[in-house]
Amino acid sequence: MVTMYSTEWCGHCRRLKRQLEGAGISYREVDVDVERRYGDRIVEATGGYRVVPTVEVGGRLLVNPTVDEVEAALA
């Protein structure tokens, strides 16, 4: 399962969503501006920053990944 942590205003998030959809990768999206409790985990993983998009694959967080990195994590 792929979870994408994003925000509504993030251009990088919109681009990655289009790329994931184009690659046929389904994902669950969590808006960290709405569901703030997820932001703490991202801040911890990035050394103090709430970076979006962050994608979770199999419990592993990928910070601002490319679609290729997501595909590799799924392989």
mmCIF file with all atom_site columns, C-alpha atoms in Angstrom:
data_model
loop_
_atom_site.group_PDB
_atom_site.id
_atom_site.type_symbol
_atom_site.label_atom_id
_atom_site.label_alt_id
_atom_site.label_comp_id
_atom_site.label_asym_id
_atom_site.label_entity_id
_atom_site.label_seq_id
_atom_site.pdbx_PDB_ins_code
_atom_site.Cartn_x
_atom_site.Cartn_y
_atom_site.Cartn_z
_atom_site.occupancy
_atom_site.B_iso_or_equiv
_atom_site.pdbx_formal_charge
_atom_site.auth_seq_id
_atom_site.auth_comp_id
_atom_site.auth_asym_id
_atom_site.auth_atom_id
_atom_site.pdbx_PDB_model_num
ATOM 1  C CA . MET A 1 1  ? 0.000  0.000  0.000   1.00 0.00 ? 1  MET A CA 1
ATOM 2  C CA . VAL A 1 2  ? 1.200  3.475  -0.906  1.00 0.00 ? 2  VAL A CA 1
ATOM 3  C CA . THR A 1 3  ? 0.276  6.506  1.177   1.00 0.00 ? 3  THR A CA 1
ATOM 4  C CA . MET A 1 4  ? 1.069  9.979  -0.071  1.00 0.00 ? 4  MET A CA 1
ATOM 5  C CA . TYR A 1 5  ? 1.276  12.778 2.474   1.00 0.00 ? 5  TYR A CA 1
ATOM 6  C CA . SER A 1 6  ? 0.580  16.050 0.744   1.00 0.00 ? 6  SER A CA 1
ATOM 7  C CA . THR A 1 7  ? -1.151 19.419 0.924   1.00 0.00 ? 7  THR A CA 1
ATOM 8  C CA . GLU A 1 8  ? -3.685 21.020 -1.369  1.00 0.00 ? 8  GLU A CA 1
ATOM 9  C CA . TRP A 1 9  ? -1.377 23.913 -2.246  1.00 0.00 ? 9  TRP A CA 1
ATOM 10 C CA . CYS A 1 10 ? 1.750  21.855 -3.107  1.00 0.00 ? 10 CYS A CA 1
ATOM 11 C CA . GLY A 1 11 ? 2.705  21.885 -6.789  1.00 0.00 ? 11 GLY A CA 1
ATOM 12 C CA . HIS A 1 12 ? 5.199  19.036 -6.342  1.00 0.00 ? 12 HIS A CA 1
ATOM 13 C CA . CYS A 1 13 ? 2.392  16.970 -4.801  1.00 0.00 ? 13 CYS A CA 1
ATOM 14 C CA . ARG A 1 14 ? 0.092  17.590 -7.767  1.00 0.00 ? 14 ARG A CA 1
ATOM 15 C CA . ARG A 1 15 ? 2.835  16.602 -10.193 1.00 0.00 ? 15 ARG A CA 1
ATOM 16 C CA . LEU A 1 16 ? 3.676  13.384 -8.317  1.00 0.00 ? 16 LEU A CA 1
ATOM 17 C CA . LYS A 1 17 ? -0.030 12.453 -8.119  1.00 0.00 ? 17 LYS A CA 1
ATOM 18 C CA . ARG A 1 18 ? -0.304 12.781 -11.917 1.00 0.00 ? 18 ARG A CA 1
ATOM 19 C CA . GLN A 1 19 ? 2.841  10.694 -12.382 1.00 0.00 ? 19 GLN A CA 1
ATOM 20 C CA . LEU A 1 20 ? 1.679  7.959  -9.990  1.00 0.00 ? 20 LEU A CA 1
ATOM 21 C CA . GLU A 1 21 ? -1.686 7.799  -11.735 1.00 0.00 ? 21 GLU A CA 1
ATOM 22 C CA . GLY A 1 22 ? 0.062  7.679  -15.120 1.00 0.00 ? 22 GLY A CA 1
ATOM 23 C CA . ALA A 1 23 ? 2.203  4.780  -13.902 1.00 0.00 ? 23 ALA A CA 1
ATOM 24 C CA . GLY A 1 24 ? -0.871 2.938  -12.643 1.00 0.00 ? 24 GLY A CA 1
ATOM 25 C CA . ILE A 1 25 ? 0.187  3.174  -8.993  1.00 0.00 ? 25 ILE A CA 1
ATOM 26 C CA . SER A 1 26 ? -2.760 3.489  -6.647  1.00 0.00 ? 26 SER A CA 1
ATOM 27 C CA . TYR A 1 27 ? -2.299 5.415  -3.431  1.00 0.00 ? 27 TYR A CA 1
ATOM 28 C CA . ARG A 1 28 ? -4.113 6.783  -0.447  1.00 0.00 ? 28 ARG A CA 1
ATOM 29 C CA . GLU A 1 29 ? -3.699 10.528 0.013   1.00 0.00 ? 29 GLU A CA 1
ATOM 30 C CA . VAL A 1 30 ? -3.441 12.235 3.402   1.00 0.00 ? 30 VAL A CA 1
ATOM 31 C CA . ASP A 1 31 ? -3.581 16.048 3.509   1.00 0.00 ? 31 ASP A CA 1
ATOM 32 C CA . VAL A 1 32 ? -1.277 16.966 6.408   1.00 0.00 ? 32 VAL A CA 1
ATOM 33 C CA . ASP A 1 33 ? -2.887 20.405 6.678   1.00 0.00 ? 33 ASP A CA 1
ATOM 34 C CA . VAL A 1 34 ? -6.177 18.662 7.497   1.00 0.00 ? 34 VAL A CA 1
ATOM 35 C CA . GLU A 1 35 ? -4.877 15.597 9.346   1.00 0.00 ? 35 GLU A CA 1
ATOM 36 C CA . ARG A 1 36 ? -2.116 17.315 11.282  1.00 0.00 ? 36 ARG A CA 1
ATOM 37 C CA . ARG A 1 37 ? -1.145 14.287 13.379  1.00 0.00 ? 37 ARG A CA 1
ATOM 38 C CA . TYR A 1 38 ? 0.674  12.832 10.361  1.00 0.00 ? 38 TYR A CA 1
ATOM 39 C CA . GLY A 1 39 ? 2.896  15.905 10.071  1.00 0.00 ? 39 GLY A CA 1
ATOM 40 C CA . ASP A 1 40 ? 4.780  15.006 13.247  1.00 0.00 ? 40 ASP A CA 1
ATOM 41 C CA . ARG A 1 41 ? 6.009  11.746 11.739  1.00 0.00 ? 41 ARG A CA 1
ATOM 42 C CA . ILE A 1 42 ? 7.233  13.537 8.635   1.00 0.00 ? 42 ILE A CA 1
ATOM 43 C CA . VAL A 1 43 ? 9.013  16.183 10.712  1.00 0.00 ? 43 VAL A CA 1
ATOM 44 C CA . GLU A 1 44 ? 10.745 13.432 12.670  1.00 0.00 ? 44 GLU A CA 1
ATOM 45 C CA . ALA A 1 45 ? 11.814 11.604 9.493   1.00 0.00 ? 45 ALA A CA 1
ATOM 46 C CA . THR A 1 46 ? 13.193 14.733 7.812   1.00 0.00 ? 46 THR A CA 1
ATOM 47 C CA . GLY A 1 47 ? 15.152 16.165 10.710  1.00 0.00 ? 47 GLY A CA 1
ATOM 48 C CA . GLY A 1 48 ? 12.719 18.942 11.543  1.00 0.00 ? 48 GLY A CA 1
ATOM 49 C CA . TYR A 1 49 ? 10.892 19.797 8.332   1.00 0.00 ? 49 TYR A CA 1
ATOM 50 C CA . ARG A 1 50 ? 7.386  19.018 7.139   1.00 0.00 ? 50 ARG A CA 1
ATOM 51 C CA . VAL A 1 51 ? 8.307  18.114 3.579   1.00 0.00 ? 51 VAL A CA 1
ATOM 52 C CA . VAL A 1 52 ? 5.592  17.204 1.100   1.00 0.00 ? 52 VAL A CA 1
ATOM 53 C CA . PRO A 1 53 ? 5.164  15.128 -0.867  1.00 0.00 ? 53 PRO A CA 1
ATOM 54 C CA . THR A 1 54 ? 6.301  12.341 1.396   1.00 0.00 ? 54 THR A CA 1
ATOM 55 C CA . VAL A 1 55 ? 5.310  8.850  0.328   1.00 0.00 ? 55 VAL A CA 1
ATOM 56 C CA . GLU A 1 56 ? 5.084  5.821  2.581   1.00 0.00 ? 56 GLU A CA 1
ATOM 57 C CA . VAL A 1 57 ? 5.689  2.386  1.083   1.00 0.00 ? 57 VAL A CA 1
ATOM 58 C CA . GLY A 1 58 ? 5.797  -0.621 3.390   1.00 0.00 ? 58 GLY A CA 1
ATOM 59 C CA . GLY A 1 59 ? 6.476  1.524  6.455   1.00 0.00 ? 59 GLY A CA 1
ATOM 60 C CA . ARG A 1 60 ? 9.374  3.339  4.754   1.00 0.00 ? 60 ARG A CA 1
ATOM 61 C CA . LEU A 1 61 ? 9.102  7.096  4.185   1.00 0.00 ? 61 LEU A CA 1
ATOM 62 C CA . LEU A 1 62 ? 10.331 8.542  0.903   1.00 0.00 ? 62 LEU A CA 1
ATOM 63 C CA . VAL A 1 63 ? 10.764 12.304 1.125   1.00 0.00 ? 63 VAL A CA 1
ATOM 64 C CA . ASN A 1 64 ? 9.920  14.209 -2.070  1.00 0.00 ? 64 ASN A CA 1
ATOM 65 C CA . PRO A 1 65 ? 10.447 11.107 -4.218  1.00 0.00 ? 65 PRO A CA 1
ATOM 66 C CA . THR A 1 66 ? 10.322 10.687 -7.953  1.00 0.00 ? 66 THR A CA 1
ATOM 67 C CA . VAL A 1 67 ? 7.853  8.247  -9.462  1.00 0.00 ? 67 VAL A CA 1
ATOM 68 C CA . ASP A 1 68 ? 10.831 6.006  -10.253 1.00 0.00 ? 68 ASP A CA 1
ATOM 69 C CA . GLU A 1 69 ? 11.807 5.912  -6.571  1.00 0.00 ? 69 GLU A CA 1
ATOM 70 C CA . VAL A 1 70 ? 8.253  4.944  -5.626  1.00 0.00 ? 70 VAL A CA 1
ATOM 71 C CA . GLU A 1 71 ? 8.230  2.196  -8.260  1.00 0.00 ? 71 GLU A CA 1
ATOM 72 C CA . ALA A 1 72 ? 11.596 0.893  -6.969  1.00 0.00 ? 72 ALA A CA 1
ATOM 73 C CA . ALA A 1 73 ? 10.280 0.835  -3.383  1.00 0.00 ? 73 ALA A CA 1
ATOM 74 C CA . LEU A 1 74 ? 7.299  -1.202 -4.551  1.00 0.00 ? 74 LEU A CA 1
ATOM 75 C CA . ALA A 1 75 ? 9.468  -3.746 -6.411  1.00 0.00 ? 75 ALA A CA 1
#
